[in-house]
Coordinates of C-alpha atoms and ligand atoms in Angstrom, one line a residue:
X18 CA 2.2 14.2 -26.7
X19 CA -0.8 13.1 -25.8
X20 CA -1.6 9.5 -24.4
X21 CA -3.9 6.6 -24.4
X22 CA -3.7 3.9 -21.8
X23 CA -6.1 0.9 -23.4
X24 CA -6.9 -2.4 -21.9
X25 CA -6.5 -1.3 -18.0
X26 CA -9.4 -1.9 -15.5
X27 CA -9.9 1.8 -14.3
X28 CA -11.0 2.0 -10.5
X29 CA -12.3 4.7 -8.6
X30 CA -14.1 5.4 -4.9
X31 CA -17.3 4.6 -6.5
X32 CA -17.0 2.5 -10.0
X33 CA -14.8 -0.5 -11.6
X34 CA -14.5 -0.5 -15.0
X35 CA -12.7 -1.2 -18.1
X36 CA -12.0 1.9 -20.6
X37 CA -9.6 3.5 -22.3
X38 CA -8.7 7.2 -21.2
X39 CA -7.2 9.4 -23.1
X40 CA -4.5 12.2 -22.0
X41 CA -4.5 15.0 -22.7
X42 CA -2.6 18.8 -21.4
X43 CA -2.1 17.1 -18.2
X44 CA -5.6 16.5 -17.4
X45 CA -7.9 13.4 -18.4
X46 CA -9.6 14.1 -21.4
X47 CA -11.8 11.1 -22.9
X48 CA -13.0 8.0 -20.8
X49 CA -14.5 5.9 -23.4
X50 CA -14.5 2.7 -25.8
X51 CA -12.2 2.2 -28.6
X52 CA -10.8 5.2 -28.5
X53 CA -8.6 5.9 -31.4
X54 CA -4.8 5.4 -31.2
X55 CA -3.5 7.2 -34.3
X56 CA -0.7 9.5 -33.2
X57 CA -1.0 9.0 -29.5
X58 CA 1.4 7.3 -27.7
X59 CA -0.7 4.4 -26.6
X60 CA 0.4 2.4 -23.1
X61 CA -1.2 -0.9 -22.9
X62 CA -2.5 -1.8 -18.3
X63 CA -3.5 -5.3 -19.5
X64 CA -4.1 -6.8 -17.1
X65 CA -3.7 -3.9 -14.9
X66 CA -6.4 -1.8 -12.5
X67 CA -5.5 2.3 -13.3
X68 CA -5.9 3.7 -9.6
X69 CA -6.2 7.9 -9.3
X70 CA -2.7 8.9 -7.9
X71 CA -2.8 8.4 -3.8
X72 CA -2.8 11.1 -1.9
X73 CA -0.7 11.4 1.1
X74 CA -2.5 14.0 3.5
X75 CA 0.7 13.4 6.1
X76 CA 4.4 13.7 5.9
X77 CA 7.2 15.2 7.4
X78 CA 10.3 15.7 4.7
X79 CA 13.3 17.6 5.6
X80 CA 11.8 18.2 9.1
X81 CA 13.7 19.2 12.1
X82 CA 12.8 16.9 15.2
X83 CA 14.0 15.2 18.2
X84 CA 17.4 17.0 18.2
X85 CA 18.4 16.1 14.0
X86 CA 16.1 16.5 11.1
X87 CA 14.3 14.0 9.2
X88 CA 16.3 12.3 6.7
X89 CA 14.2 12.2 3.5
X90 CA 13.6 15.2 1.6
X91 CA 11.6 16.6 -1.1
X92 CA 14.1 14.7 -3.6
X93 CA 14.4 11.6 -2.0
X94 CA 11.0 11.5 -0.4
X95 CA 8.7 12.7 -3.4
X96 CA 10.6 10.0 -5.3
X97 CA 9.9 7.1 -3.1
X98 CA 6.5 8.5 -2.8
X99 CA 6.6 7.8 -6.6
X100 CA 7.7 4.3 -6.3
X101 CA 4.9 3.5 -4.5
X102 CA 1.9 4.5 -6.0
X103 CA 1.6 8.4 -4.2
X104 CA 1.0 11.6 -6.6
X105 CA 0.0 14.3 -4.0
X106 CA 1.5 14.7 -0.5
X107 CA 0.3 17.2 1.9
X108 CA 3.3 17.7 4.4
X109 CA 3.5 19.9 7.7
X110 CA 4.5 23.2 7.8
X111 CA 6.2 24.0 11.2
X112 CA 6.0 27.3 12.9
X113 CA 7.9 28.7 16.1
X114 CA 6.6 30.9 18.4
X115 CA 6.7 34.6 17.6
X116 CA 7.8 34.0 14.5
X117 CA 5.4 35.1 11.6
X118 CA 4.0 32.7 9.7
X119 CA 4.6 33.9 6.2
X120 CA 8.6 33.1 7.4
X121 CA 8.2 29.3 8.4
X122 CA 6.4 29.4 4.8
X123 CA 9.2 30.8 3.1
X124 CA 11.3 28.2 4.7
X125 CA 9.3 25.6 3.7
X126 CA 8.7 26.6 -0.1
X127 CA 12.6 26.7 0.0
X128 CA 12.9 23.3 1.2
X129 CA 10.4 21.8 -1.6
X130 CA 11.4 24.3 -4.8
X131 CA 13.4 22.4 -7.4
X132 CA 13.4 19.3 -5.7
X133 CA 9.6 17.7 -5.5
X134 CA 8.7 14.9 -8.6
X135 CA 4.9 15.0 -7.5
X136 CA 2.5 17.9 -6.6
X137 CA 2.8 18.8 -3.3
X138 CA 1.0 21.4 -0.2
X139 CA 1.1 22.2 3.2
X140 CA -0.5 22.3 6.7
X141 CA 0.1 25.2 9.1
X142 CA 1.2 24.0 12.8
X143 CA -0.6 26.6 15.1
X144 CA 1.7 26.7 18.2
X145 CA 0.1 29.8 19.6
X146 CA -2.9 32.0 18.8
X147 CA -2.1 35.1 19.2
X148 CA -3.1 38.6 17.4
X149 CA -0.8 38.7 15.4
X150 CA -1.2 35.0 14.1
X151 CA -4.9 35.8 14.1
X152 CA -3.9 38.9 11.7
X153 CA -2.0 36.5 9.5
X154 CA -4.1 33.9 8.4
X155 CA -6.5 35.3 6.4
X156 CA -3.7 35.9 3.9
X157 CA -2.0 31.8 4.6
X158 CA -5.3 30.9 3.4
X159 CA -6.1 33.2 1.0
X160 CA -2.6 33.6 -1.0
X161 CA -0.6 30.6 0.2
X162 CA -4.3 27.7 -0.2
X163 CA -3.4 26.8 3.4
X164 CA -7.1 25.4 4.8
X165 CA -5.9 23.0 7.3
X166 CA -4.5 23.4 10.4
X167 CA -2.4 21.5 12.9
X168 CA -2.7 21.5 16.6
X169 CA -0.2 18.8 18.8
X170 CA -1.6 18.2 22.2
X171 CA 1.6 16.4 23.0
X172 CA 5.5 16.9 23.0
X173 CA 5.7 19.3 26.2
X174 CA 7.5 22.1 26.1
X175 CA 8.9 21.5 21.9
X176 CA 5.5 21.2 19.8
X177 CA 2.7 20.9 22.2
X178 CA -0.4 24.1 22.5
X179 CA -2.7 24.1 24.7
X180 CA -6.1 23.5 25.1
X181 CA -7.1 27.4 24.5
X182 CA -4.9 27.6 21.8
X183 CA -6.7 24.5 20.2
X184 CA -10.2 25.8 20.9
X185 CA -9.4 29.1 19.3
X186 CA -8.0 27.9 16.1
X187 CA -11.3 25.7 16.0
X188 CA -13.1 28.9 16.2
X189 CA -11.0 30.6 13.5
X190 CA -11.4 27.2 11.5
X191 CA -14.9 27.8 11.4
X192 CA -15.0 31.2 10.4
X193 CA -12.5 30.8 7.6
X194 CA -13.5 27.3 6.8
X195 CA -10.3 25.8 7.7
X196 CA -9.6 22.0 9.0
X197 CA -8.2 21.6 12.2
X198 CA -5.8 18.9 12.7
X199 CA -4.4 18.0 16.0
X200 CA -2.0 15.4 17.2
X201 CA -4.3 13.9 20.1
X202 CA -2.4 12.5 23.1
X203 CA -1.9 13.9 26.8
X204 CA 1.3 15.4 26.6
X205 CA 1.5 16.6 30.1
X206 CA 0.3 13.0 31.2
X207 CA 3.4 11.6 29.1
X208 CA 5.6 14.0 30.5
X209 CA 5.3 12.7 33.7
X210 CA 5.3 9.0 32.6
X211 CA 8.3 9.7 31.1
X212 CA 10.6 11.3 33.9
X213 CA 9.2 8.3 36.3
X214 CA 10.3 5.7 33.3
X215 CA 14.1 7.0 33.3
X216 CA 14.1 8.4 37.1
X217 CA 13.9 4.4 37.7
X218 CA 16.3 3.3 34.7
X219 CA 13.9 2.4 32.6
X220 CA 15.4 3.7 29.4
X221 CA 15.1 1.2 26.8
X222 CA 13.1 1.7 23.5
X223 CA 9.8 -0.2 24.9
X224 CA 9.5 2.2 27.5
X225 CA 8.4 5.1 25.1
X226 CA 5.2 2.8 24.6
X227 CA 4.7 2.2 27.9
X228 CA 4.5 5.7 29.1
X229 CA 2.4 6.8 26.2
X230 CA -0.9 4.4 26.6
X231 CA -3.6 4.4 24.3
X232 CA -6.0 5.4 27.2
X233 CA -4.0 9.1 26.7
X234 CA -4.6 9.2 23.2
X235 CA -8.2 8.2 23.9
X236 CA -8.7 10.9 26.1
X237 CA -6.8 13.8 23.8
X238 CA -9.3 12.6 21.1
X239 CA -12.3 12.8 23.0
X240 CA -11.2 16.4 24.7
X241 CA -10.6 17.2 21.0
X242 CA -14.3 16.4 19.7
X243 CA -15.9 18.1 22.3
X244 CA -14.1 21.3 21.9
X245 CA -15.1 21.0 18.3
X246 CA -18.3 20.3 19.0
X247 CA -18.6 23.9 21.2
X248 CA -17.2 25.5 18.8
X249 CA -19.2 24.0 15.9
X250 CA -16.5 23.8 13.8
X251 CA -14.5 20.1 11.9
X252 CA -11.5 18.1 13.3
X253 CA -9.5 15.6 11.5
X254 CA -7.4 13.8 14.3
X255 CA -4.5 12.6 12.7
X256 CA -2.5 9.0 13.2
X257 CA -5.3 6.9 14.9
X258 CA -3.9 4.1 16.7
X259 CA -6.6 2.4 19.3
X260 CA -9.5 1.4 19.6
X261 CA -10.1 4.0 22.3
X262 CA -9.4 6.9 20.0
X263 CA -11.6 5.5 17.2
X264 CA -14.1 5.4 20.0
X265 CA -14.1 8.7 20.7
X266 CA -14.3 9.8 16.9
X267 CA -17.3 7.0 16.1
X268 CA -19.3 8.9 19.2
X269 CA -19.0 12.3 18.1
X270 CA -19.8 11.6 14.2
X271 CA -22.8 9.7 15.7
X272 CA -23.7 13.3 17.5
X273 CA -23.5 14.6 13.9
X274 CA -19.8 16.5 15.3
X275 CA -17.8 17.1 12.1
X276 CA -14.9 15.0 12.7
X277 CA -12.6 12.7 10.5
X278 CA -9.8 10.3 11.0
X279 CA -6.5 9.2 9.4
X280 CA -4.7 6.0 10.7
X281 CA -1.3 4.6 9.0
X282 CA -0.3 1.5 7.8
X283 CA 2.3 1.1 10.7
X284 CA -0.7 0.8 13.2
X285 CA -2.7 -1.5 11.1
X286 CA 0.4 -4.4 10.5
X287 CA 2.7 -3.8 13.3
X288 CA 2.3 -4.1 17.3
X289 CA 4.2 -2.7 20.5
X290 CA 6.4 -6.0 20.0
X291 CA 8.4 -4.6 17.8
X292 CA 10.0 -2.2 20.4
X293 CA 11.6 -5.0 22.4
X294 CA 13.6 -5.8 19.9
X295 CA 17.3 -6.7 20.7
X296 CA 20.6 -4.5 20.2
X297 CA 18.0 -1.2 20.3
X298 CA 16.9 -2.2 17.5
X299 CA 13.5 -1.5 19.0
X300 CA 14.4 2.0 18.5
X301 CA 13.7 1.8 14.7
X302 CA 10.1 1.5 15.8
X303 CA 10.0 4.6 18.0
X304 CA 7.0 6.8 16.9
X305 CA 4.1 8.9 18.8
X306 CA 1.6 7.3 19.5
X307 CA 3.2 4.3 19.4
X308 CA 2.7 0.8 17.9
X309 CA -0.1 -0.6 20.4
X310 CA -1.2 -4.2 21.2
X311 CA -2.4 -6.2 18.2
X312 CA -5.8 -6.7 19.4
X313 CA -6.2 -2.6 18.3
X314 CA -5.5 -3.5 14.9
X315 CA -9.2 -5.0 14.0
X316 CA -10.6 -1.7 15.7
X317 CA -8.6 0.5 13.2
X318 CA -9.6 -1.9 10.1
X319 CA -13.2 -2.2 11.1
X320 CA -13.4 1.7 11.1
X321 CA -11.7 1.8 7.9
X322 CA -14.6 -0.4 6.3
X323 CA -17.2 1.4 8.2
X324 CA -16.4 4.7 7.1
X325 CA -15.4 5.9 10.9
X326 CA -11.6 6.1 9.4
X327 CA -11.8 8.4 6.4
X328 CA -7.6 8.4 5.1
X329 CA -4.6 6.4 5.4
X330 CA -1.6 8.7 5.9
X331 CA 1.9 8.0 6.0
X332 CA 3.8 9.7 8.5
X333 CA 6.7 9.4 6.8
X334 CA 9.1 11.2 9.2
X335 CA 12.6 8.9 9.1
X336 CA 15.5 9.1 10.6
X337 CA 18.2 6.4 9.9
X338 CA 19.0 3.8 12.7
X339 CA 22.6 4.4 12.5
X340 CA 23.6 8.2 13.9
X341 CA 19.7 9.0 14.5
X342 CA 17.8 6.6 16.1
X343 CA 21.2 6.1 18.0
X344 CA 20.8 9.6 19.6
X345 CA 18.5 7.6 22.6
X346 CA 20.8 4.6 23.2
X347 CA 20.7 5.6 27.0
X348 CA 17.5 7.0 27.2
X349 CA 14.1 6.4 25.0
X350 CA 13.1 9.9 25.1
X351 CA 16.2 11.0 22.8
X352 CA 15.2 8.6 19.7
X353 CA 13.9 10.8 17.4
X354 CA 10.4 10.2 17.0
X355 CA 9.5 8.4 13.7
X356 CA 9.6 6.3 11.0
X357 CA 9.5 5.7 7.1
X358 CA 6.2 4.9 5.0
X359 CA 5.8 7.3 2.5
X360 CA 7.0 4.2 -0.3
X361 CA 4.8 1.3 1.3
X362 CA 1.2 3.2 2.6
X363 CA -0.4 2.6 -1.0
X364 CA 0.4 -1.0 -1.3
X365 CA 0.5 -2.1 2.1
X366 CA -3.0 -1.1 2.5
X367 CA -3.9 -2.9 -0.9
X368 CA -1.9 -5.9 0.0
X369 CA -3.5 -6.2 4.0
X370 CA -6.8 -4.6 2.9
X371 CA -7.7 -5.8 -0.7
X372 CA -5.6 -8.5 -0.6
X373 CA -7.3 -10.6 2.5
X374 CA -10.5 -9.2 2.2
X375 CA -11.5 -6.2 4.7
X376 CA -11.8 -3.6 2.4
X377 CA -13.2 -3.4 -1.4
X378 CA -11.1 -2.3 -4.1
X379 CA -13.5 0.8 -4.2
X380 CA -12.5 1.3 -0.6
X381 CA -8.7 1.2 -1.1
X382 CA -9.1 3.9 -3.8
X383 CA -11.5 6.1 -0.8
X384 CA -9.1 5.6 2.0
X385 CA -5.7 5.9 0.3
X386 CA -6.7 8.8 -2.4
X387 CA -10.4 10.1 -2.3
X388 CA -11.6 11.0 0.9
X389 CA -8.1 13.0 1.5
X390 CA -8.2 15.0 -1.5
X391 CA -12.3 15.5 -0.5
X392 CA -11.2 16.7 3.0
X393 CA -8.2 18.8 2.6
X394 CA -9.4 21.0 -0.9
X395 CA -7.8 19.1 -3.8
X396 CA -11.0 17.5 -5.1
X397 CA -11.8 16.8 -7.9
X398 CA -8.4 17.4 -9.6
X399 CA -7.1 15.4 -7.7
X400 CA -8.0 12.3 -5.9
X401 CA -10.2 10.5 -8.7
X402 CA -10.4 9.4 -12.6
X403 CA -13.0 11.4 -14.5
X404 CA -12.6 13.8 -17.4
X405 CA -11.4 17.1 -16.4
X406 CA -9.1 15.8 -13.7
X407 CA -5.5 16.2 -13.6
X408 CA -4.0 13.1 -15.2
X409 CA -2.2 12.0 -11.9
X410 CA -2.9 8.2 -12.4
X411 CA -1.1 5.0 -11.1
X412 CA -0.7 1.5 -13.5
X413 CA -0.9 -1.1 -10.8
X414 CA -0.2 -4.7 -11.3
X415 CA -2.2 -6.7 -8.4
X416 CA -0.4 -9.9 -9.5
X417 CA 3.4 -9.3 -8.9
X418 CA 4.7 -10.5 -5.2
X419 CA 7.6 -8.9 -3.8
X420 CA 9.0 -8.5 -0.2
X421 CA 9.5 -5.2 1.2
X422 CA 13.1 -4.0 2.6
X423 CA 15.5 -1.7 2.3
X424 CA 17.6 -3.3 -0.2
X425 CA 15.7 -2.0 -2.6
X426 CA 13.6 1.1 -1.2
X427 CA 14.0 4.6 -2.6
X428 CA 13.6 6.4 0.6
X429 CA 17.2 7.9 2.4
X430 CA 17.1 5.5 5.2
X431 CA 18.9 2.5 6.3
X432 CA 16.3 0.3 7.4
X433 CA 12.3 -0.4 6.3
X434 CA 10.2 -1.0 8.8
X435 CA 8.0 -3.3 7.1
X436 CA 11.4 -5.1 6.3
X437 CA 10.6 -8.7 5.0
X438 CA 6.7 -8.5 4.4
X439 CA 5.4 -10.5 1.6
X440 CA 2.9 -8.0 -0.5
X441 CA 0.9 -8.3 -3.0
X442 CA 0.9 -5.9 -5.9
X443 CA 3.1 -3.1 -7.4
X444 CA 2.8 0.5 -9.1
X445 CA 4.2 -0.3 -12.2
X446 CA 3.9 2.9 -14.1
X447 CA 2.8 6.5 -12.2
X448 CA 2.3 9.5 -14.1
X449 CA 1.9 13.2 -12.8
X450 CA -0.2 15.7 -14.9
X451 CA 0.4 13.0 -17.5
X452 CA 4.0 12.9 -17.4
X453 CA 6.0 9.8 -16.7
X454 CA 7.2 10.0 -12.8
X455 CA 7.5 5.9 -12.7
X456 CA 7.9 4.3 -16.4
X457 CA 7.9 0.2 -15.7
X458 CA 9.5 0.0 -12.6
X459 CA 12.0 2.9 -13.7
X460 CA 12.2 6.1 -12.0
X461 CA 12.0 8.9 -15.1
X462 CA 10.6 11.9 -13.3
X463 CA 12.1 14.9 -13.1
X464 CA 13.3 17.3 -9.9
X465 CA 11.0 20.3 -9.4
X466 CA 8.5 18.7 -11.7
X467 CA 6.1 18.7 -9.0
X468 CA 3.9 21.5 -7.9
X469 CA 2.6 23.8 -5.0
X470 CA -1.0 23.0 -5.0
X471 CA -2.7 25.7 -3.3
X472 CA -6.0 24.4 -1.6
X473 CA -9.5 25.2 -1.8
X474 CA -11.0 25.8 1.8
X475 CA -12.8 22.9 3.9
X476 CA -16.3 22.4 2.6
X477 CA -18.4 19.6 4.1
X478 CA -20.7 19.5 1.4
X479 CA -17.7 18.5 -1.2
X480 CA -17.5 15.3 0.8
X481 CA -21.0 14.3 -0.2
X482 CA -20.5 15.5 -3.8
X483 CA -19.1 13.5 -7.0
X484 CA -16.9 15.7 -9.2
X485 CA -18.0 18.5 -10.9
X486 CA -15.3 20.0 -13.2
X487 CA -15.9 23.8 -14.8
X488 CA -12.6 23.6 -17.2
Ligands
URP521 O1 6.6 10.1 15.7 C1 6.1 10.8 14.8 N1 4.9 10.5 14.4 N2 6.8 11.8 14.3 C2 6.3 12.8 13.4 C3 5.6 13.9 14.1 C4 4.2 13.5 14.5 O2 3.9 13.4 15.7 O3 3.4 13.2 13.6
ZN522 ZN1 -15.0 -2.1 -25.4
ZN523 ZN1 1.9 13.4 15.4
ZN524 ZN1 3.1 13.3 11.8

């Protein structure tokens, strides 16, 4: 049945206004006035803004890491996702070495078939380049939509490349127009930080942020943008966390390098404090690169305002305190790296940013659903309201308070890191291809409901472009 949502204030990267839409087939078909209501099922956002669905360029469900595997999964994590205000989530794809890629593929399509409540895709970890790889991903791209690309520069000997690997996947990212992402911190550097940390007993949760300093992500990020640069191709360095990394990315956009940034809510509310906590409790706030000072924190927001920072990712990749975290009670560098935000990234961002003034309401839409649908091929279906696009929309009430915690979370785990924190505003109703996912508060999706999106290929001049729609 087709619907009309009347009376909401619909916002997008570029416009606030108030009009009815109309839904139709899954798509948005009529923006207008007055539109008529006779045998539509009409939903009334008094009172409400009507967001585009956010899009989540960077998750890690079902994922296996540090020695266990991530605790949410398509079900669970799709569905908290939900909760929160998140349509489309682009999650990671990993490969292992001599292993084609098609297989990792496979195992990943297996992971998210039957299970995901909104649209999802992947990113392809390239962990080595060789000809056979190189033979491969004409078809990833081609058959499977995978045009991004992800390269870790840290976690010796488990995930890390290196640099030739990263410089020829930004060669083949240019050819085959293709984003390359890369995890940007000196993992040998850290390697040796770390055995020097525990050969002297220091093996408590604080000392995974003291032997991964921001300097080492500054310098991964700024070896990163020159390589790009040489090779003329485009980076998007996930998970920005310093002011020394959004350094790095400000200079090479200012040499005209085409390069884009992501950071996550964690790094914009929470510091390196956190980790000291007693009992290991620290260890629920073990991720890489890790929490940093606060004074970072007005570095990331002012690059969010200033268009330096294009996306707000989660990072969701959670492990529960109780059985996971607890793997490195005797030594930091066994917690499994990572934490849960795939529920709290949309409103935590409109709560901290809208909510005390250092981004517009335009902005929130651009950085938490815009600019990553622009950059990773899922524009303009998805990632905006206009007629045409797919009807992936969120209800939002900016007035309702609530405090975030796991009491009454939907992801798997058993704590929230943002446990206690007064926000502002709440998703009250999130549809997907105009279905119901979240009806009032109520989850009324259904499991396998959500999609494989397969991606068009990285084009610079969609980023510049409003949406054109051909159906
Ligand atoms: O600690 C983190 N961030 N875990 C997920 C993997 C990654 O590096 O993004
Ligand atoms: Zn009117
Ligand atoms: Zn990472
Ligand atoms: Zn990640």
């Amino acid at each position: 049945m087709k619907k009309l949502i009347k009376n909401g204030t619909i916002v997008t990267a570029t416009d606030t206004y108030v009009a009815d839409v109309l839904l139709e087939d899954g798509k948005i078909a009529v923006i207008g006035h007055h539109l008529p209501s006779e045998g539509v099922e009409v939903l009334d956002a008094e009172g409400c803004y009507i967001f585009p669905g956010g899009v989540d360029p960077h998750t890690h469900l079902e994922m296996p890491f540090g020695g266990t595997v991530s605790k949410d999964d398509f079900e669970t994590g799709t569905i908290a996702a939900a909760f929160g205000g998140t349509t489309t989530i682009i999650d990671f794809c990993l490969t292992d070495k001599g292993v084609p890629l098609q297989n990792s593929i496979q195992t990943w399509h297996e992971k998210s078939r039957d299970k995901a409540v909104i649209d999802y895709s992947f990113h392809l970890m390239i962990g080595e380049m060789t000809e056979e790889v190189m033979k491969e991903l004409p078809t990833v791209i081609e058959k499977e939509g995978i045009t991004s690309f992800k390269v870790f520069m840290a976690y010796k000997n488990v995930l890390q490349a290196d640099d030739e690997t990263l410089f020829k996947t930004l060669v083949m990212a240019k050819e085959q127009g293709a984003l390359v992402l890369v995890h940007a911190e000196n993992g040998d550097v850290i390697d040796y930080l770390t055995k020097q940390a525990l050969a002297k007993g220091e093996t408590a949760p604080i000392h995974h942020a003291k032997t991964r300093p921001s300097e080492l992500e500054g310098e991964a990020t700024g070896r990163a943008c020159l390589l790009t640069e040489l090779a003329d191709s485009q980076l998007y360095v996930v998970h920005v966390t310093c002011r020394e990394a959004a350094e790095q990315i400000a200079q090479a956009r200012a040499k005209g390098v085409s390069v884009y940034g992501e950071t996550c809510p964690q790094y914009l509310v929470l510091d390196e404090t956190e980790l000291e906590r007693p009992n290991f409790e620290g260890a629920k706030y073990v991720w890489s690169p890790p929490l940093r000072d606060k004074s970072h924190q007005r570095y990331l927001w002012n690059a969010l305002s200033s268009g330096q920072l294009q996306t707000l990712g989660s990072d969701q990749c959670s492990f529960d305190f109780d059985g996971q975290k607890t793997l490195g009670k005797d030594d930091f560098s066994k917690i499994p790296n990572g934490g849960p935000f795939i529920e709290d990234r949309f409103s935590v961002l409109f709560s901290e940013g809208v909510g005390k003034g250092r981004i517009t309401l335009n902005q929130f839409v651009d950085i938490v659903s815009t600019q990553s649908a622009k950059l990773f091929g899922l524009y303009p279906e998805k990632g905006t309201i206009a007629v045409g696009s797919d009807a992936d929309l969120v209800i939002f009430d900016p007035t309702k308070e609530r405090i975030l915690s796991k009491d009454h979370h939907h992801m798997a785990v058993d704590y929230n890191a943002f446990e206690g924190m007064k926000i502002q505003g709440e998703p009250m109703t999130v549809l997907s291809r105009g279905e119901y996912v979240i009806k009032d508060g109520t989850f009324v999706g259904k499991l396998g409901n959500g999609r494989y999106i397969k991606r068009k290929r990285f084009n610079e001049k969609a980023l510049r472009q409003e949406a054109v729609i051909s159906n």
